[in-house]
């Protein structure tokens, strides 16, 4: 009978550092740097960020077990909070097509009334939707 110890999977350890960005564009740069090594394209949208978390594009493959540590997460929570999210929605509304302006106005209204998600919340939700990724929010590590 074979031993299970030789078949154990090892988690890929990945860290995003909140000190490396202060807005959504810079977050995409950090995510691209950390997750997309040696790949020609970069993350530039929330959907694109979600896509790379499926694996197969960068440093991990589909269904690899991943431990993603978000260092300085409290700083990121502030940087990608209410103000940044409001500006994000207002830019999309101003741009109009191809965006669904009515839906974005509703999201902005929910945000302002205290019921909506911030960009930080949305990013956390995207990460947590990937069952093979364990997210650790870490304020202490340098």
PDB file of C-alpha atoms in Angstrom:
ATOM      1  CA  UNK A   1       0.000   0.000   0.000  1.00  0.00           C
ATOM      2  CA  UNK A   2       1.336   3.446  -0.933  1.00  0.00           C
ATOM      3  CA  UNK A   3       1.877   6.132   1.641  1.00  0.00           C
ATOM      4  CA  UNK A   4      -0.155   9.325   1.281  1.00  0.00           C
ATOM      5  CA  UNK A   5       2.780  11.475   2.346  1.00  0.00           C
ATOM      6  CA  UNK A   6       4.301  11.346  -1.130  1.00  0.00           C
ATOM      7  CA  UNK A   7       1.005  12.525  -2.674  1.00  0.00           C
ATOM      8  CA  UNK A   8       0.501  15.579  -0.482  1.00  0.00           C
ATOM      9  CA  UNK A   9      -0.068  18.769  -2.389  1.00  0.00           C
ATOM     10  CA  UNK A  10       1.816  21.868  -1.401  1.00  0.00           C
ATOM     11  CA  UNK A  11       0.134  25.232  -1.430  1.00  0.00           C
ATOM     12  CA  UNK A  12       1.618  27.958  -3.581  1.00  0.00           C
ATOM     13  CA  UNK A  13       2.436  30.886  -1.338  1.00  0.00           C
ATOM     14  CA  UNK A  14       1.700  34.277  -2.889  1.00  0.00           C
ATOM     15  CA  UNK A  15       1.774  37.742  -1.302  1.00  0.00           C
ATOM     16  CA  UNK A  16       0.252  41.023  -2.414  1.00  0.00           C
ATOM     17  CA  UNK A  17       1.692  44.002  -0.551  1.00  0.00           C
ATOM     18  CA  UNK A  18      -0.620  46.955   0.125  1.00  0.00           C
ATOM     19  CA  UNK A  19       2.434  49.208   0.468  1.00  0.00           C
ATOM     20  CA  UNK A  20       3.040  48.719  -3.275  1.00  0.00           C
ATOM     21  CA  UNK A  21      -0.200  50.438  -4.350  1.00  0.00           C
ATOM     22  CA  UNK A  22      -2.671  53.094  -3.287  1.00  0.00           C
ATOM     23  CA  UNK A  23      -5.331  52.902  -6.020  1.00  0.00           C
ATOM     24  CA  UNK A  24      -7.012  50.343  -8.257  1.00  0.00           C
ATOM     25  CA  UNK A  25      -4.662  50.828 -11.230  1.00  0.00           C
ATOM     26  CA  UNK A  26      -1.651  50.269  -9.000  1.00  0.00           C
ATOM     27  CA  UNK A  27      -3.387  47.219  -7.461  1.00  0.00           C
ATOM     28  CA  UNK A  28      -3.694  45.757 -10.972  1.00  0.00           C
ATOM     29  CA  UNK A  29       0.027  46.407 -11.492  1.00  0.00           C
ATOM     30  CA  UNK A  30       0.857  44.635  -8.215  1.00  0.00           C
ATOM     31  CA  UNK A  31      -1.450  41.704  -9.047  1.00  0.00           C
ATOM     32  CA  UNK A  32       0.133  41.417 -12.508  1.00  0.00           C
ATOM     33  CA  UNK A  33       3.637  41.542 -11.041  1.00  0.00           C
ATOM     34  CA  UNK A  34       2.890  38.921  -8.407  1.00  0.00           C
ATOM     35  CA  UNK A  35       0.525  36.596 -10.285  1.00  0.00           C
ATOM     36  CA  UNK A  36       1.520  36.956 -13.938  1.00  0.00           C
ATOM     37  CA  UNK A  37       5.292  36.515 -14.010  1.00  0.00           C
ATOM     38  CA  UNK A  38       6.617  35.931 -17.539  1.00  0.00           C
ATOM     39  CA  UNK A  39       3.217  36.580 -19.160  1.00  0.00           C
ATOM     40  CA  UNK A  40       2.736  39.218 -21.869  1.00  0.00           C
ATOM     41  CA  UNK A  41      -0.558  40.744 -20.750  1.00  0.00           C
ATOM     42  CA  UNK A  42      -1.444  42.595 -17.562  1.00  0.00           C
ATOM     43  CA  UNK A  43      -4.534  42.738 -15.383  1.00  0.00           C
ATOM     44  CA  UNK A  44      -6.575  45.877 -16.052  1.00  0.00           C
ATOM     45  CA  UNK A  45     -10.139  45.154 -14.940  1.00  0.00           C
ATOM     46  CA  UNK A  46     -12.018  43.459 -12.127  1.00  0.00           C
ATOM     47  CA  UNK A  47     -13.074  40.734 -14.578  1.00  0.00           C
ATOM     48  CA  UNK A  48      -9.465  40.299 -15.673  1.00  0.00           C
ATOM     49  CA  UNK A  49      -8.369  39.944 -12.047  1.00  0.00           C
ATOM     50  CA  UNK A  50     -11.040  37.294 -11.544  1.00  0.00           C
ATOM     51  CA  UNK A  51      -9.889  35.491 -14.702  1.00  0.00           C
ATOM     52  CA  UNK A  52      -6.256  35.146 -13.613  1.00  0.00           C
ATOM     53  CA  UNK A  53      -7.327  33.661 -10.281  1.00  0.00           C
ATOM     54  CA  UNK A  54      -8.599  30.602 -12.143  1.00  0.00           C
ATOM     55  CA  UNK A  55      -4.948  29.792 -12.827  1.00  0.00           C
ATOM     56  CA  UNK A  56      -3.185  28.672 -15.955  1.00  0.00           C
ATOM     57  CA  UNK A  57      -2.040  32.190 -16.892  1.00  0.00           C
ATOM     58  CA  UNK A  58       0.857  32.873 -14.569  1.00  0.00           C
ATOM     59  CA  UNK A  59       2.508  31.313 -11.550  1.00  0.00           C
ATOM     60  CA  UNK A  60      -0.127  28.714 -10.687  1.00  0.00           C
ATOM     61  CA  UNK A  61      -2.265  26.260 -12.612  1.00  0.00           C
ATOM     62  CA  UNK A  62      -5.983  25.605 -12.477  1.00  0.00           C
ATOM     63  CA  UNK A  63      -6.969  23.970  -9.176  1.00  0.00           C
ATOM     64  CA  UNK A  64      -3.541  24.469  -7.546  1.00  0.00           C
ATOM     65  CA  UNK A  65      -3.974  25.120  -3.843  1.00  0.00           C
ATOM     66  CA  UNK A  66      -2.929  28.726  -3.210  1.00  0.00           C
ATOM     67  CA  UNK A  67      -2.394  30.721  -0.052  1.00  0.00           C
ATOM     68  CA  UNK A  68      -2.702  34.405  -0.907  1.00  0.00           C
ATOM     69  CA  UNK A  69      -1.536  36.761   1.817  1.00  0.00           C
ATOM     70  CA  UNK A  70      -2.601  40.382   1.437  1.00  0.00           C
ATOM     71  CA  UNK A  71      -0.020  42.281   3.466  1.00  0.00           C
ATOM     72  CA  UNK A  72      -0.930  45.761   4.695  1.00  0.00           C
ATOM     73  CA  UNK A  73      -4.573  44.920   4.002  1.00  0.00           C
ATOM     74  CA  UNK A  74      -5.863  47.623   6.348  1.00  0.00           C
ATOM     75  CA  UNK A  75      -4.043  50.263   4.270  1.00  0.00           C
ATOM     76  CA  UNK A  76      -5.609  48.759   1.132  1.00  0.00           C
ATOM     77  CA  UNK A  77      -9.039  48.780   2.761  1.00  0.00           C
ATOM     78  CA  UNK A  78      -8.653  52.540   3.235  1.00  0.00           C
ATOM     79  CA  UNK A  79      -7.043  53.164  -0.176  1.00  0.00           C
ATOM     80  CA  UNK A  80      -9.757  51.194  -2.006  1.00  0.00           C
ATOM     81  CA  UNK A  81     -12.587  52.374   0.219  1.00  0.00           C
ATOM     82  CA  UNK A  82     -15.535  54.705  -0.160  1.00  0.00           C
ATOM     83  CA  UNK A  83     -13.765  57.621  -1.876  1.00  0.00           C
ATOM     84  CA  UNK A  84     -11.926  55.493  -4.442  1.00  0.00           C
ATOM     85  CA  UNK A  85     -15.034  53.428  -5.168  1.00  0.00           C
ATOM     86  CA  UNK A  86     -17.197  56.506  -5.616  1.00  0.00           C
ATOM     87  CA  UNK A  87     -14.675  57.936  -8.098  1.00  0.00           C
ATOM     88  CA  UNK A  88     -14.530  54.545  -9.886  1.00  0.00           C
ATOM     89  CA  UNK A  89     -18.319  54.519 -10.381  1.00  0.00           C
ATOM     90  CA  UNK A  90     -18.481  58.220 -11.318  1.00  0.00           C
ATOM     91  CA  UNK A  91     -15.856  57.699 -14.058  1.00  0.00           C
ATOM     92  CA  UNK A  92     -17.856  54.801 -15.507  1.00  0.00           C
ATOM     93  CA  UNK A  93     -21.080  56.818 -15.436  1.00  0.00           C
ATOM     94  CA  UNK A  94     -19.369  59.753 -17.139  1.00  0.00           C
ATOM     95  CA  UNK A  95     -17.900  57.454 -19.809  1.00  0.00           C
ATOM     96  CA  UNK A  96     -21.243  55.815 -20.507  1.00  0.00           C
ATOM     97  CA  UNK A  97     -21.160  53.051 -23.095  1.00  0.00           C
ATOM     98  CA  UNK A  98     -20.101  50.246 -22.946  1.00  0.00           C
ATOM     99  CA  UNK A  99     -21.010  50.442 -19.243  1.00  0.00           C
ATOM    100  CA  UNK A 100     -24.523  49.858 -17.930  1.00  0.00           C
ATOM    101  CA  UNK A 101     -24.948  53.354 -16.499  1.00  0.00           C
ATOM    102  CA  UNK A 102     -28.266  52.587 -14.776  1.00  0.00           C
ATOM    103  CA  UNK A 103     -26.744  49.623 -12.917  1.00  0.00           C
ATOM    104  CA  UNK A 104     -23.645  51.617 -11.966  1.00  0.00           C
ATOM    105  CA  UNK A 105     -25.805  54.499 -10.689  1.00  0.00           C
ATOM    106  CA  UNK A 106     -27.637  51.961  -8.508  1.00  0.00           C
ATOM    107  CA  UNK A 107     -24.310  50.608  -7.206  1.00  0.00           C
ATOM    108  CA  UNK A 108     -23.165  54.179  -6.473  1.00  0.00           C
ATOM    109  CA  UNK A 109     -26.422  54.915  -4.647  1.00  0.00           C
ATOM    110  CA  UNK A 110     -26.004  51.763  -2.539  1.00  0.00           C
ATOM    111  CA  UNK A 111     -22.404  52.711  -1.779  1.00  0.00           C
ATOM    112  CA  UNK A 112     -23.339  56.227  -0.665  1.00  0.00           C
ATOM    113  CA  UNK A 113     -26.212  54.916   1.475  1.00  0.00           C
ATOM    114  CA  UNK A 114     -23.797  52.564   3.252  1.00  0.00           C
ATOM    115  CA  UNK A 115     -25.149  49.348   1.724  1.00  0.00           C
ATOM    116  CA  UNK A 116     -22.800  48.921  -1.221  1.00  0.00           C
ATOM    117  CA  UNK A 117     -19.408  47.300  -1.567  1.00  0.00           C
ATOM    118  CA  UNK A 118     -16.160  49.212  -1.805  1.00  0.00           C
ATOM    119  CA  UNK A 119     -13.503  48.209  -4.322  1.00  0.00           C
ATOM    120  CA  UNK A 120     -11.689  46.468  -1.470  1.00  0.00           C
ATOM    121  CA  UNK A 121     -14.845  44.473  -0.654  1.00  0.00           C
ATOM    122  CA  UNK A 122     -15.276  43.555  -4.322  1.00  0.00           C
ATOM    123  CA  UNK A 123     -11.670  42.358  -4.620  1.00  0.00           C
ATOM    124  CA  UNK A 124     -12.032  40.263  -1.453  1.00  0.00           C
ATOM    125  CA  UNK A 125     -15.255  38.745  -2.809  1.00  0.00           C
ATOM    126  CA  UNK A 126     -13.527  37.903  -6.105  1.00  0.00           C
ATOM    127  CA  UNK A 127     -10.634  36.192  -4.316  1.00  0.00           C
ATOM    128  CA  UNK A 128     -12.910  34.289  -1.939  1.00  0.00           C
ATOM    129  CA  UNK A 129     -15.035  33.019  -4.841  1.00  0.00           C
ATOM    130  CA  UNK A 130     -12.058  30.843  -5.846  1.00  0.00           C
ATOM    131  CA  UNK A 131     -12.297  27.837  -3.529  1.00  0.00           C
ATOM    132  CA  UNK A 132      -8.685  26.768  -4.149  1.00  0.00           C
ATOM    133  CA  UNK A 133      -7.383  30.110  -2.820  1.00  0.00           C
ATOM    134  CA  UNK A 134      -7.064  30.737   0.893  1.00  0.00           C
ATOM    135  CA  UNK A 135      -6.971  34.485   1.592  1.00  0.00           C
ATOM    136  CA  UNK A 136      -5.091  35.810   4.594  1.00  0.00           C
ATOM    137  CA  UNK A 137      -5.472  39.487   5.412  1.00  0.00           C
ATOM    138  CA  UNK A 138      -2.291  40.481   7.184  1.00  0.00           C
ATOM    139  CA  UNK A 139      -1.533  43.836   8.679  1.00  0.00           C
ATOM    140  CA  UNK A 140       1.606  42.862  10.564  1.00  0.00           C
ATOM    141  CA  UNK A 141       4.093  41.311   8.097  1.00  0.00           C
ATOM    142  CA  UNK A 142       6.582  43.599   6.444  1.00  0.00           C
TER     143      UNK A 142
END
